[in-house]
mmCIF file of C-alpha atoms in Angstrom:
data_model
loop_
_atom_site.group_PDB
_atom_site.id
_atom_site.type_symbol
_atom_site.label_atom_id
_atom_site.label_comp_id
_atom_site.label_asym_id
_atom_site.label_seq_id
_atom_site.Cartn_x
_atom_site.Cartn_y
_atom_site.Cartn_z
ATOM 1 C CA UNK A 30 87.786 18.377 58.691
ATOM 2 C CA UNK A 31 88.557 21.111 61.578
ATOM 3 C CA UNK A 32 86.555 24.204 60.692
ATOM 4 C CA UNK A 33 87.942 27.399 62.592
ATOM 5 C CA UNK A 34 85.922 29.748 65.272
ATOM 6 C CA UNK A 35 86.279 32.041 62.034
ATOM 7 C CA UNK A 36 84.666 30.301 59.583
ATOM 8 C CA UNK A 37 82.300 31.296 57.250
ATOM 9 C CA UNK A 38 79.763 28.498 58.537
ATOM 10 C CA UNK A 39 79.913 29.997 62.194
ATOM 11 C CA UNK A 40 79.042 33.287 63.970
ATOM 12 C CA UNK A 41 79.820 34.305 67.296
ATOM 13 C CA UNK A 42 77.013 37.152 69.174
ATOM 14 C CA UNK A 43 78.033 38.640 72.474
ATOM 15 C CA UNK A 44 81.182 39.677 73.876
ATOM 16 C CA UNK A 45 83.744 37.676 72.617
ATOM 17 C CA UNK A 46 88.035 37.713 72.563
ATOM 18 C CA UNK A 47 89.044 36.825 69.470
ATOM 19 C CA UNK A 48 92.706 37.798 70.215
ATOM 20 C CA UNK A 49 93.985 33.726 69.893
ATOM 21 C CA UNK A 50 93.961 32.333 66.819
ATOM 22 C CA UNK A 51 93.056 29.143 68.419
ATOM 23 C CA UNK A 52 90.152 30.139 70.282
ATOM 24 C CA UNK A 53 87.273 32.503 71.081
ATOM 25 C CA UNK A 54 86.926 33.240 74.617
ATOM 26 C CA UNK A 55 83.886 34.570 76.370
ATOM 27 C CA UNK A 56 83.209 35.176 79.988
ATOM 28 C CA UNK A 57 79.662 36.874 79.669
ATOM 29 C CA UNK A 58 76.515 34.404 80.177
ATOM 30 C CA UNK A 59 73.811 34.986 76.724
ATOM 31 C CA UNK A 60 77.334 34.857 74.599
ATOM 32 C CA UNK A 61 76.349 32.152 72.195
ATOM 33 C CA UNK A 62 78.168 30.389 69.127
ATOM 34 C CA UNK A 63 75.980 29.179 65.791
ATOM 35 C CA UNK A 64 77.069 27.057 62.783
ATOM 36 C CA UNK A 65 75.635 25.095 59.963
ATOM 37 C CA UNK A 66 76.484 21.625 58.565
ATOM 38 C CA UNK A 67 75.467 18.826 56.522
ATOM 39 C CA UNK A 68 75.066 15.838 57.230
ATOM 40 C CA UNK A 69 74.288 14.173 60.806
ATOM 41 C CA UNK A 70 76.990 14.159 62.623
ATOM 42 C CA UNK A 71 79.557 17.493 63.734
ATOM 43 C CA UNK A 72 81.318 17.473 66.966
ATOM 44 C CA UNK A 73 82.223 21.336 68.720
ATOM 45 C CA UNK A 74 85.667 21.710 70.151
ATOM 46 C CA UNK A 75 86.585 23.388 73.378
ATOM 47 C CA UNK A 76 89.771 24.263 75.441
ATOM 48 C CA UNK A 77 88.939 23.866 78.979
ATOM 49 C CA UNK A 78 92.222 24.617 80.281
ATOM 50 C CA UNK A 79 92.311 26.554 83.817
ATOM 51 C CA UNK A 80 88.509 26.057 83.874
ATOM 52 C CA UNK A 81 87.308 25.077 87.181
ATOM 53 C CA UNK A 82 84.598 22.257 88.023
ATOM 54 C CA UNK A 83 82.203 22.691 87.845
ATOM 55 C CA UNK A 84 82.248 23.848 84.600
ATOM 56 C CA UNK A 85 79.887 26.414 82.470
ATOM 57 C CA UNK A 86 76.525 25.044 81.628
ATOM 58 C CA UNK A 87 75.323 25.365 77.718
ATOM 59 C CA UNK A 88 72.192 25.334 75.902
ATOM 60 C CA UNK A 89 72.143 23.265 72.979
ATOM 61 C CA UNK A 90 69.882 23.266 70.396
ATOM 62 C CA UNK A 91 69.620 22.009 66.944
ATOM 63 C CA UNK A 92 67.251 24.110 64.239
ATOM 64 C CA UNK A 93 65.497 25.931 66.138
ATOM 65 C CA UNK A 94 64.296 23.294 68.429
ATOM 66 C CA UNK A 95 63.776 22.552 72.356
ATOM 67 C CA UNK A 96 67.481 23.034 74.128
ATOM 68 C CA UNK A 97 69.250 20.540 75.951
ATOM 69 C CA UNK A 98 71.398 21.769 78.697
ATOM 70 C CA UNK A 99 74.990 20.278 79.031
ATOM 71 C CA UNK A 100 78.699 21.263 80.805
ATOM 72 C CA UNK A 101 81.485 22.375 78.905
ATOM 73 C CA UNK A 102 84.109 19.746 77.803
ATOM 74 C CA UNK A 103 86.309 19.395 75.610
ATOM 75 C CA UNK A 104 84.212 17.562 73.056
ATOM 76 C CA UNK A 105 80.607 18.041 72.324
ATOM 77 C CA UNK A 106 79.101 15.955 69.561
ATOM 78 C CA UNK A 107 75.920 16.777 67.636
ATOM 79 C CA UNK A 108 73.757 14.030 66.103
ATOM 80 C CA UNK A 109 70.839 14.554 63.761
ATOM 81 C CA UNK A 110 68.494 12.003 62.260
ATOM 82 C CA UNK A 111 68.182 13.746 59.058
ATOM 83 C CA UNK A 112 71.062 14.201 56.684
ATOM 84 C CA UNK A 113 70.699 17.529 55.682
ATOM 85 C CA UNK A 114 71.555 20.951 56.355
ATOM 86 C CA UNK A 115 71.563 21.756 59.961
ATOM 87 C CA UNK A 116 71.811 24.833 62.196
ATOM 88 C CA UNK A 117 73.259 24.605 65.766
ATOM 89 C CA UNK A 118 73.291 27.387 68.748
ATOM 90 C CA UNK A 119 74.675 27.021 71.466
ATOM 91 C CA UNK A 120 74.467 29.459 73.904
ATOM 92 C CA UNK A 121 76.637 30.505 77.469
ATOM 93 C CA UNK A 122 73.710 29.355 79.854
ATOM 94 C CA UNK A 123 75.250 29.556 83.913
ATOM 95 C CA UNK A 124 78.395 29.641 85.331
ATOM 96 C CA UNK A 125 79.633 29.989 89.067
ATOM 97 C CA UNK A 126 80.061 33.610 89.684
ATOM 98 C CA UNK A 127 82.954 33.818 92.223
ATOM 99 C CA UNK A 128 85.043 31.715 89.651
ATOM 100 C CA UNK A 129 88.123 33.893 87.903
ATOM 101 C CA UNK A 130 86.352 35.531 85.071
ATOM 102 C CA UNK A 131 88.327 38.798 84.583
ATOM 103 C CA UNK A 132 92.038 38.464 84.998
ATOM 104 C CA UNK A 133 94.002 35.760 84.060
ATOM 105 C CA UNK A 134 94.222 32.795 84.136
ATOM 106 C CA UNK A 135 90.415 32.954 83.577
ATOM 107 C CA UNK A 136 88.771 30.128 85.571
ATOM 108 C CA UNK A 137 84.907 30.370 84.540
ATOM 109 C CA UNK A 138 84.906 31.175 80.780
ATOM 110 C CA UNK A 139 84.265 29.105 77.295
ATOM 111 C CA UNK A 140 86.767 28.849 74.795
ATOM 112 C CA UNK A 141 85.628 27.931 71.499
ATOM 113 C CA UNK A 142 88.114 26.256 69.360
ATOM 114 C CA UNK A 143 86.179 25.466 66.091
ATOM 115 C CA UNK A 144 83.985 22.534 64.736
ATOM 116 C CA UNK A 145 84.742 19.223 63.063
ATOM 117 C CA UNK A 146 82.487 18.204 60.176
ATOM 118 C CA UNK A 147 82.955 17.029 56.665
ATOM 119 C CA UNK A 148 80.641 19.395 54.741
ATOM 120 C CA UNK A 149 80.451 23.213 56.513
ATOM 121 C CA UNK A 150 77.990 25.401 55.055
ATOM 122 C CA UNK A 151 78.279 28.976 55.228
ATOM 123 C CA UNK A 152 75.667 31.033 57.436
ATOM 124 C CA UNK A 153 72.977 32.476 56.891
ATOM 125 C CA UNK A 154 73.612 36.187 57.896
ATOM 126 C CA UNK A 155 71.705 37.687 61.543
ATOM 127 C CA UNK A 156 69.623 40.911 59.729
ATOM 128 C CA UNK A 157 67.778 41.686 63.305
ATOM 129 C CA UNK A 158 68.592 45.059 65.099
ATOM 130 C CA UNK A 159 71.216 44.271 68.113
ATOM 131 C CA UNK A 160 69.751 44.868 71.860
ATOM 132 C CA UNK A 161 72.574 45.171 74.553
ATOM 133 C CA UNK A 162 71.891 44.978 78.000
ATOM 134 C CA UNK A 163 74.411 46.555 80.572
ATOM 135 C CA UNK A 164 73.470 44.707 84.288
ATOM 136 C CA UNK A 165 74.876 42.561 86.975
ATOM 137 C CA UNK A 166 73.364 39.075 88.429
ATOM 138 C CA UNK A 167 70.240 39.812 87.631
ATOM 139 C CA UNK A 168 70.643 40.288 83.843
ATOM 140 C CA UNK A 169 73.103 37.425 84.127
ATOM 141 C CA UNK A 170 70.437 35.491 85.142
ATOM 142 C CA UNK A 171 71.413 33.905 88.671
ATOM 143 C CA UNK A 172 68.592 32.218 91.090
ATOM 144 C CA UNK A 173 66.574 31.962 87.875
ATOM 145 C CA UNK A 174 65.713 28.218 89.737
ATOM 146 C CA UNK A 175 66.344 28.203 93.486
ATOM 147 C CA UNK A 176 64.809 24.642 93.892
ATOM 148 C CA UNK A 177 67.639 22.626 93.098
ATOM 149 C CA UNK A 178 69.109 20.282 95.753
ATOM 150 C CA UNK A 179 72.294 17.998 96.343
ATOM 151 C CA UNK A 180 72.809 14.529 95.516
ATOM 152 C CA UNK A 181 71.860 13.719 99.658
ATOM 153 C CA UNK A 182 69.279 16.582 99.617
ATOM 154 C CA UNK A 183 71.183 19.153 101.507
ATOM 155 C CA UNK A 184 69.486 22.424 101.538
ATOM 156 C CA UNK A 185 70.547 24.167 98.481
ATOM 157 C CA UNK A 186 71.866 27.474 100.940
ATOM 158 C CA UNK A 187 74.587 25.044 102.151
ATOM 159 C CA UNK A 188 75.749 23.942 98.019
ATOM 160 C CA UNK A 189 76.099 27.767 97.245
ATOM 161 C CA UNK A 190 78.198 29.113 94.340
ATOM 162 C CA UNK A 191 78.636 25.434 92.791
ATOM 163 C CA UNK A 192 74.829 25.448 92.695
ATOM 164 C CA UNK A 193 74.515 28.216 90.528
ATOM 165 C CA UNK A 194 75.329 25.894 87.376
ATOM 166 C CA UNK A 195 72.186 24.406 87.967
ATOM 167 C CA UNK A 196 70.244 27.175 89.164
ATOM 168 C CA UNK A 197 71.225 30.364 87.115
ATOM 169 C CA UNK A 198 69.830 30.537 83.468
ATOM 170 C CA UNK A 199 70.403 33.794 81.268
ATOM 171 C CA UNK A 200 67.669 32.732 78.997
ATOM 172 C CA UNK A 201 65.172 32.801 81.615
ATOM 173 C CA UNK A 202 66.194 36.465 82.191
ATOM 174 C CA UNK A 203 63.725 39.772 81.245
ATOM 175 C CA UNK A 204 66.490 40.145 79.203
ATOM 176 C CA UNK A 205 66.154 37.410 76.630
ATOM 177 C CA UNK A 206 62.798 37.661 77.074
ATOM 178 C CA UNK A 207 62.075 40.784 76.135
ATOM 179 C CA UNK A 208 65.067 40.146 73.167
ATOM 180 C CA UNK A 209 62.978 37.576 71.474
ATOM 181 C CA UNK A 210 59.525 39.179 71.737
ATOM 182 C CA UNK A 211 60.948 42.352 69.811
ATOM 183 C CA UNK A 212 62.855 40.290 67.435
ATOM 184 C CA UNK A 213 66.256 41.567 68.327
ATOM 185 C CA UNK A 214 69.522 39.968 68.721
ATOM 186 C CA UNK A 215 70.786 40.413 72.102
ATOM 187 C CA UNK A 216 74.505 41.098 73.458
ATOM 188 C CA UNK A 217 74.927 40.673 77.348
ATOM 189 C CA UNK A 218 77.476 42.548 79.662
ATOM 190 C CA UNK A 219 75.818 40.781 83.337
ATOM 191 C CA UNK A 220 78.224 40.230 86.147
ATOM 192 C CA UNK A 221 77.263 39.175 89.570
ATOM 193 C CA UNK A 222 77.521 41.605 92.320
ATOM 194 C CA UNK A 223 78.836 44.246 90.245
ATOM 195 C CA UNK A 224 77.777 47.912 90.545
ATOM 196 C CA UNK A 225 78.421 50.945 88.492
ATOM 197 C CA UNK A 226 79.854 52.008 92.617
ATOM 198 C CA UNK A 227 82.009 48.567 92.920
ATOM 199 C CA UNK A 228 83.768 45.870 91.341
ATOM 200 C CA UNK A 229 81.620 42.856 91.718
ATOM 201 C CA UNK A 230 82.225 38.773 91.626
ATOM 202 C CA UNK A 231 85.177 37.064 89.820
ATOM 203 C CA UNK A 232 87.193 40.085 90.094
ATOM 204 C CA UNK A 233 84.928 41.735 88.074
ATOM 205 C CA UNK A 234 85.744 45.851 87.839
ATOM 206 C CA UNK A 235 82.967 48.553 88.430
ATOM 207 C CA UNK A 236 80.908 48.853 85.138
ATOM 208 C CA UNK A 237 82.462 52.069 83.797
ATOM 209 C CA UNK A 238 85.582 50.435 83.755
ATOM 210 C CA UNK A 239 84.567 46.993 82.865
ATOM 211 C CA UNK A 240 82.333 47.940 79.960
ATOM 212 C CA UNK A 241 84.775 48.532 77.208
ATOM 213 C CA UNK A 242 86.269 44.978 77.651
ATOM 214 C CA UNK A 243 85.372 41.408 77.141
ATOM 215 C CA UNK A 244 87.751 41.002 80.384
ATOM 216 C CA UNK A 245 91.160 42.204 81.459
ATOM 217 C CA UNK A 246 93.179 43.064 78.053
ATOM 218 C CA UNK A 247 90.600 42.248 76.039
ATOM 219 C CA UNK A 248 88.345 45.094 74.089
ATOM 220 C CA UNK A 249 85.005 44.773 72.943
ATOM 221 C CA UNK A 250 85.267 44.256 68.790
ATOM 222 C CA UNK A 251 81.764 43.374 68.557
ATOM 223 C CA UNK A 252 79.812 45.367 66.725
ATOM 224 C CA UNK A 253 77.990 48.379 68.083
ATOM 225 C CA UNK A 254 74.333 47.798 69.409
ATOM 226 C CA UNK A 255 71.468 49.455 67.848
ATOM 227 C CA UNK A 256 69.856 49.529 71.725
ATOM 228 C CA UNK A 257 71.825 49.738 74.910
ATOM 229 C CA UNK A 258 69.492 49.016 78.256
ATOM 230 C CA UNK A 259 71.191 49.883 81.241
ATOM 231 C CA UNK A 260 69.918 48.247 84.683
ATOM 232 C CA UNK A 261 72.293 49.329 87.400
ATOM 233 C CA UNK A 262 71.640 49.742 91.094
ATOM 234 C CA UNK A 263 70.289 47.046 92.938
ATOM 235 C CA UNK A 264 74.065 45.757 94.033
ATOM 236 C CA UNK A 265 74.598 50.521 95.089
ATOM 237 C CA UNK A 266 71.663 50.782 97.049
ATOM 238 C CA UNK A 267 73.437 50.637 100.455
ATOM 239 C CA UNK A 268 75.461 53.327 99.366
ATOM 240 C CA UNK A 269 75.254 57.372 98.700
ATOM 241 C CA UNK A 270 73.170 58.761 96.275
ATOM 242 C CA UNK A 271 75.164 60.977 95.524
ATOM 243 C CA UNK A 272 78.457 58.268 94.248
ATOM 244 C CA UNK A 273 75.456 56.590 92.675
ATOM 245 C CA UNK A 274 74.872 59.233 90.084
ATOM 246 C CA UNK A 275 78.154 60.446 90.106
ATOM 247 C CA UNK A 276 79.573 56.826 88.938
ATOM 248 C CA UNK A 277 76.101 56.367 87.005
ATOM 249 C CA UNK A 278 77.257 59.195 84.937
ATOM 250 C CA UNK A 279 80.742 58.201 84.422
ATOM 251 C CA UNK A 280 79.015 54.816 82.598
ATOM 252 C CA UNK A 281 76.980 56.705 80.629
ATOM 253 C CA UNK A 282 79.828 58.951 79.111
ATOM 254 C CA UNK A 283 82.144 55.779 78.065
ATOM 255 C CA UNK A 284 79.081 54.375 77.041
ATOM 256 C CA UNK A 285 77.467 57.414 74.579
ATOM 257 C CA UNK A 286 81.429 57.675 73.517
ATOM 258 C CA UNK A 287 81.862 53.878 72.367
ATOM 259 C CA UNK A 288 78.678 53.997 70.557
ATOM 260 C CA UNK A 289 77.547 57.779 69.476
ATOM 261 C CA UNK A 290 74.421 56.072 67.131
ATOM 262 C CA UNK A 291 73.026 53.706 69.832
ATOM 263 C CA UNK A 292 69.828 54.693 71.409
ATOM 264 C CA UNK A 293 70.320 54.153 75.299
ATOM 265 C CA UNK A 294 67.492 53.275 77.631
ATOM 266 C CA UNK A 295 67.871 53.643 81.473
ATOM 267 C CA UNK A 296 65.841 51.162 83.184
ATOM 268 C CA UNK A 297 65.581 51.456 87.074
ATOM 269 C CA UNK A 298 66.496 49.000 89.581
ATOM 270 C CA UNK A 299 63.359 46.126 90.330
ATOM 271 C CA UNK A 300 64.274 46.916 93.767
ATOM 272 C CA UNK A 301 63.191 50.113 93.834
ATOM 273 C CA UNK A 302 66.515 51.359 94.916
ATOM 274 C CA UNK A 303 66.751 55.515 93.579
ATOM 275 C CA UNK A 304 64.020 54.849 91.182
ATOM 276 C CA UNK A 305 63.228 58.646 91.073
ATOM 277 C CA UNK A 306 66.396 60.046 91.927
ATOM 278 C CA UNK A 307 67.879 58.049 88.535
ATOM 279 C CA UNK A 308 64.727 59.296 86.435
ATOM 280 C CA UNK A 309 65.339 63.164 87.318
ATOM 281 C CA UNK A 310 69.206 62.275 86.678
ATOM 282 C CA UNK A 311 68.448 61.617 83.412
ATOM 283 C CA UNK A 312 66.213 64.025 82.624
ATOM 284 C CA UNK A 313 69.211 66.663 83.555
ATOM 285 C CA UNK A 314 71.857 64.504 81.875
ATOM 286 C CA UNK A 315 69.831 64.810 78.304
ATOM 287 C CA UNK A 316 69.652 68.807 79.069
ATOM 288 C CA UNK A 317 73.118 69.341 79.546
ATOM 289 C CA UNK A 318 74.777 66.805 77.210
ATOM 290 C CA UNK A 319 72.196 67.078 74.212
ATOM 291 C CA UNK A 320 71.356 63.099 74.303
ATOM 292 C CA UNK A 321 67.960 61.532 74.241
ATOM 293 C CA UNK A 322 68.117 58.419 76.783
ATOM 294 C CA UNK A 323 64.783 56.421 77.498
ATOM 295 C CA UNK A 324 64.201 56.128 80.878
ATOM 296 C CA UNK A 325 61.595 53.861 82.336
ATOM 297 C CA UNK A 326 60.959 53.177 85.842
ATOM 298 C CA UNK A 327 60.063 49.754 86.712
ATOM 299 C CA UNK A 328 59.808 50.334 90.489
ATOM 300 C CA UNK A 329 56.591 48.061 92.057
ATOM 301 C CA UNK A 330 56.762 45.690 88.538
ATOM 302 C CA UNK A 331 58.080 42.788 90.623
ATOM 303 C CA UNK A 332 58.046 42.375 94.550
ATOM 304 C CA UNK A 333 61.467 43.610 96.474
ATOM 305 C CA UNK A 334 61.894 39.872 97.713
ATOM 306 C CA UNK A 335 63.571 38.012 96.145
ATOM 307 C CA UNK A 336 66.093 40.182 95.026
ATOM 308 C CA UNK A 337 66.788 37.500 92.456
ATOM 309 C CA UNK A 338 63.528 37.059 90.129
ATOM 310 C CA UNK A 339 62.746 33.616 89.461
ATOM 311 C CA UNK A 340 61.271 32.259 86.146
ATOM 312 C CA UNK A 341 58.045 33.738 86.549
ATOM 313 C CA UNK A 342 59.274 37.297 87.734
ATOM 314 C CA UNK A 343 61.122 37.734 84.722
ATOM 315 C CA UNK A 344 58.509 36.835 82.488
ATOM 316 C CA UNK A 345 56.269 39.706 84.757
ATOM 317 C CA UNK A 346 58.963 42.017 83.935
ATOM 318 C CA UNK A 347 59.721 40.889 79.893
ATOM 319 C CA UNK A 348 56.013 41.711 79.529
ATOM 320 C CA UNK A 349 56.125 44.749 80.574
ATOM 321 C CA UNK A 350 59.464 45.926 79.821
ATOM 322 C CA UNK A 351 58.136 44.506 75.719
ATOM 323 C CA UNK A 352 54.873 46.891 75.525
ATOM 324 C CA UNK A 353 57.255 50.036 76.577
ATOM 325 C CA UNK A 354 60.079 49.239 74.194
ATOM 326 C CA UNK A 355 57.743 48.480 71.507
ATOM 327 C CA UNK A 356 57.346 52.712 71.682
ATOM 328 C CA UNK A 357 60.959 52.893 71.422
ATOM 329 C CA UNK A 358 62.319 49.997 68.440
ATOM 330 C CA UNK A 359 59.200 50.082 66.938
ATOM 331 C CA UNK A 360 59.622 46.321 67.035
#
């Protein structure tokens, strides 16, 4: 039987339109789907329709084991050994950033129809405390790998964007990381090239505006994070400081107003780029407005170059991002 996107055997985390009865939609990497099953066989349904090749990369995996990475299509059959009751996640991994992701029709996005399977079991429910972070490329996780090549071993500078499929993994990030060494669940809002000064890649508004949707016409309905981590301003460094913290400000305020109980942590660009100018902004922001945002300076925890951390450069930065937040989730 066809089991809907809705059903009580799956759960959608992340920012996800649910405005189609047919389908959930999400153009965020770390959005991820889970359901449970008996049995050993259940195949996922998606519409790809408008989606450009190539297509989203997923990781798959099947209770709580290693992932397997695979493209989007329309079909995407899971086959255990065991028949028995079985968990699957499956998780937005990479996409290709300049790819329509905003406005329609939405060219880089997965679309989530429902599962077939003959005997659905409902889901366990998700207790852990709900981390969001608020970025661009770097929380997306792009140039996680940089050492991929063509199939006639061009230099990978020359594939570009339809690269980043292979190259870009969110759960390689400092972000997921640090998620799963606290024990939280985590909610992503990472575009490339986006600023809180400038729209960014795919069409992709400035992230004051952009924040309160899943994309154009879509609000956020997910529910509201118990930690928000803001890590804005590599992509604004070329520009003012003053339109900085002017537009830096104008994301905090929709921010603080979408979600008055969330505690909201300010983490400085790993560039270094107004490191200390952001830290005394916030210190002046929590005087006049009465709020109590965390701000940590992470300026020197990775070098400037590249501006993309790899693998290991997010793991420098998950460590010590972890022992700080510890302090604050008491996680």
């Amino acid at each position: 039987m066809k089991i809907s996107y809705n059903h009580e055997s799956i759960r959608l985390t992340g920012r996800w339109d649910t405005q189609n009865k047919d389908y959930a939609t999400a153009t965020a990497t770390g959005s991820y789907i889970e359901f449970c099953f008996k049995g050993t066989l259940a195949t996922v349904l998606f519409n790809c329709d408008n989606n450009k090749y190539p297509f989203p990369h997923l990781w798959v995996q099947i209770d709580n084991g290693d992932y397997t990475e695979a493209m989007v299509d329309n079909y995407l059959k899971i086959r255990t050994k065991e028949d028995k009751e079985h968990t699957v996640k499956i998780i937005f991994k990479g996409t290709v950033e300049e790819f329509r992701r905003w406005f329609a029709p939405l060219e880089n996005k997965i679309s989530f129809c429902g599962v077939i399977t003959d005997t659905p079991v409902k889901i366990k429910e998700d207790t852990r405390k709900i981390i969001e972070f608020v970025g661009d490329s770097i929380t997306e996780g792009v140039l996680t790998d940089e050492d991929y090549y063509g199939e006639n071993g061009e230099n990978k500078f020359s594939i570009g964007q339809f690269n980043r499929v292979y190259q870009d993994d969110v759960t390689a990030t400092y972000a997921w990381l640090t998620a799963e060494k606290l024990g939280l669940r985590p909610i992503f809002m990472g575009y490339g090239a986006v600023g809180v000064t400038h729209s960014g890649m795919g069409a992709v508004p400035k992230a004051d505006v952009a924040y309160p949707y899943n994309f154009d016409n879509s609000p956020i309905t997910h529910k509201n994070s118990d930690y928000i981590l803001i890590n804005h301003g590599a992509n604004d460094r070329w520009g003012a400081l003053e339109n900085y913290l002017e537009n830096y400000k104008k994301l905090l305020d929709v921010i603080i107003k979408m979600n008055p109980q969330s505690k909201i942590i300010s983490l400085s660009a790993f560039c270094g780029a107004f490191h200390k100018e952001l830290g005394e902004f916030i210190e002046n922001y929590n005087k006049k407005n009465n709020t109590d945002i965390f701000f940590i300076d992470s300026n020197g925890w990775v070098p400037v170059e590249p501006l993309h951390p790899n693998r290991a450069g997010h793991k420098t930065i998950a460590e010590k991002l972890t022992q700080i937040l510890r302090t604050v989730t008491n996680s």
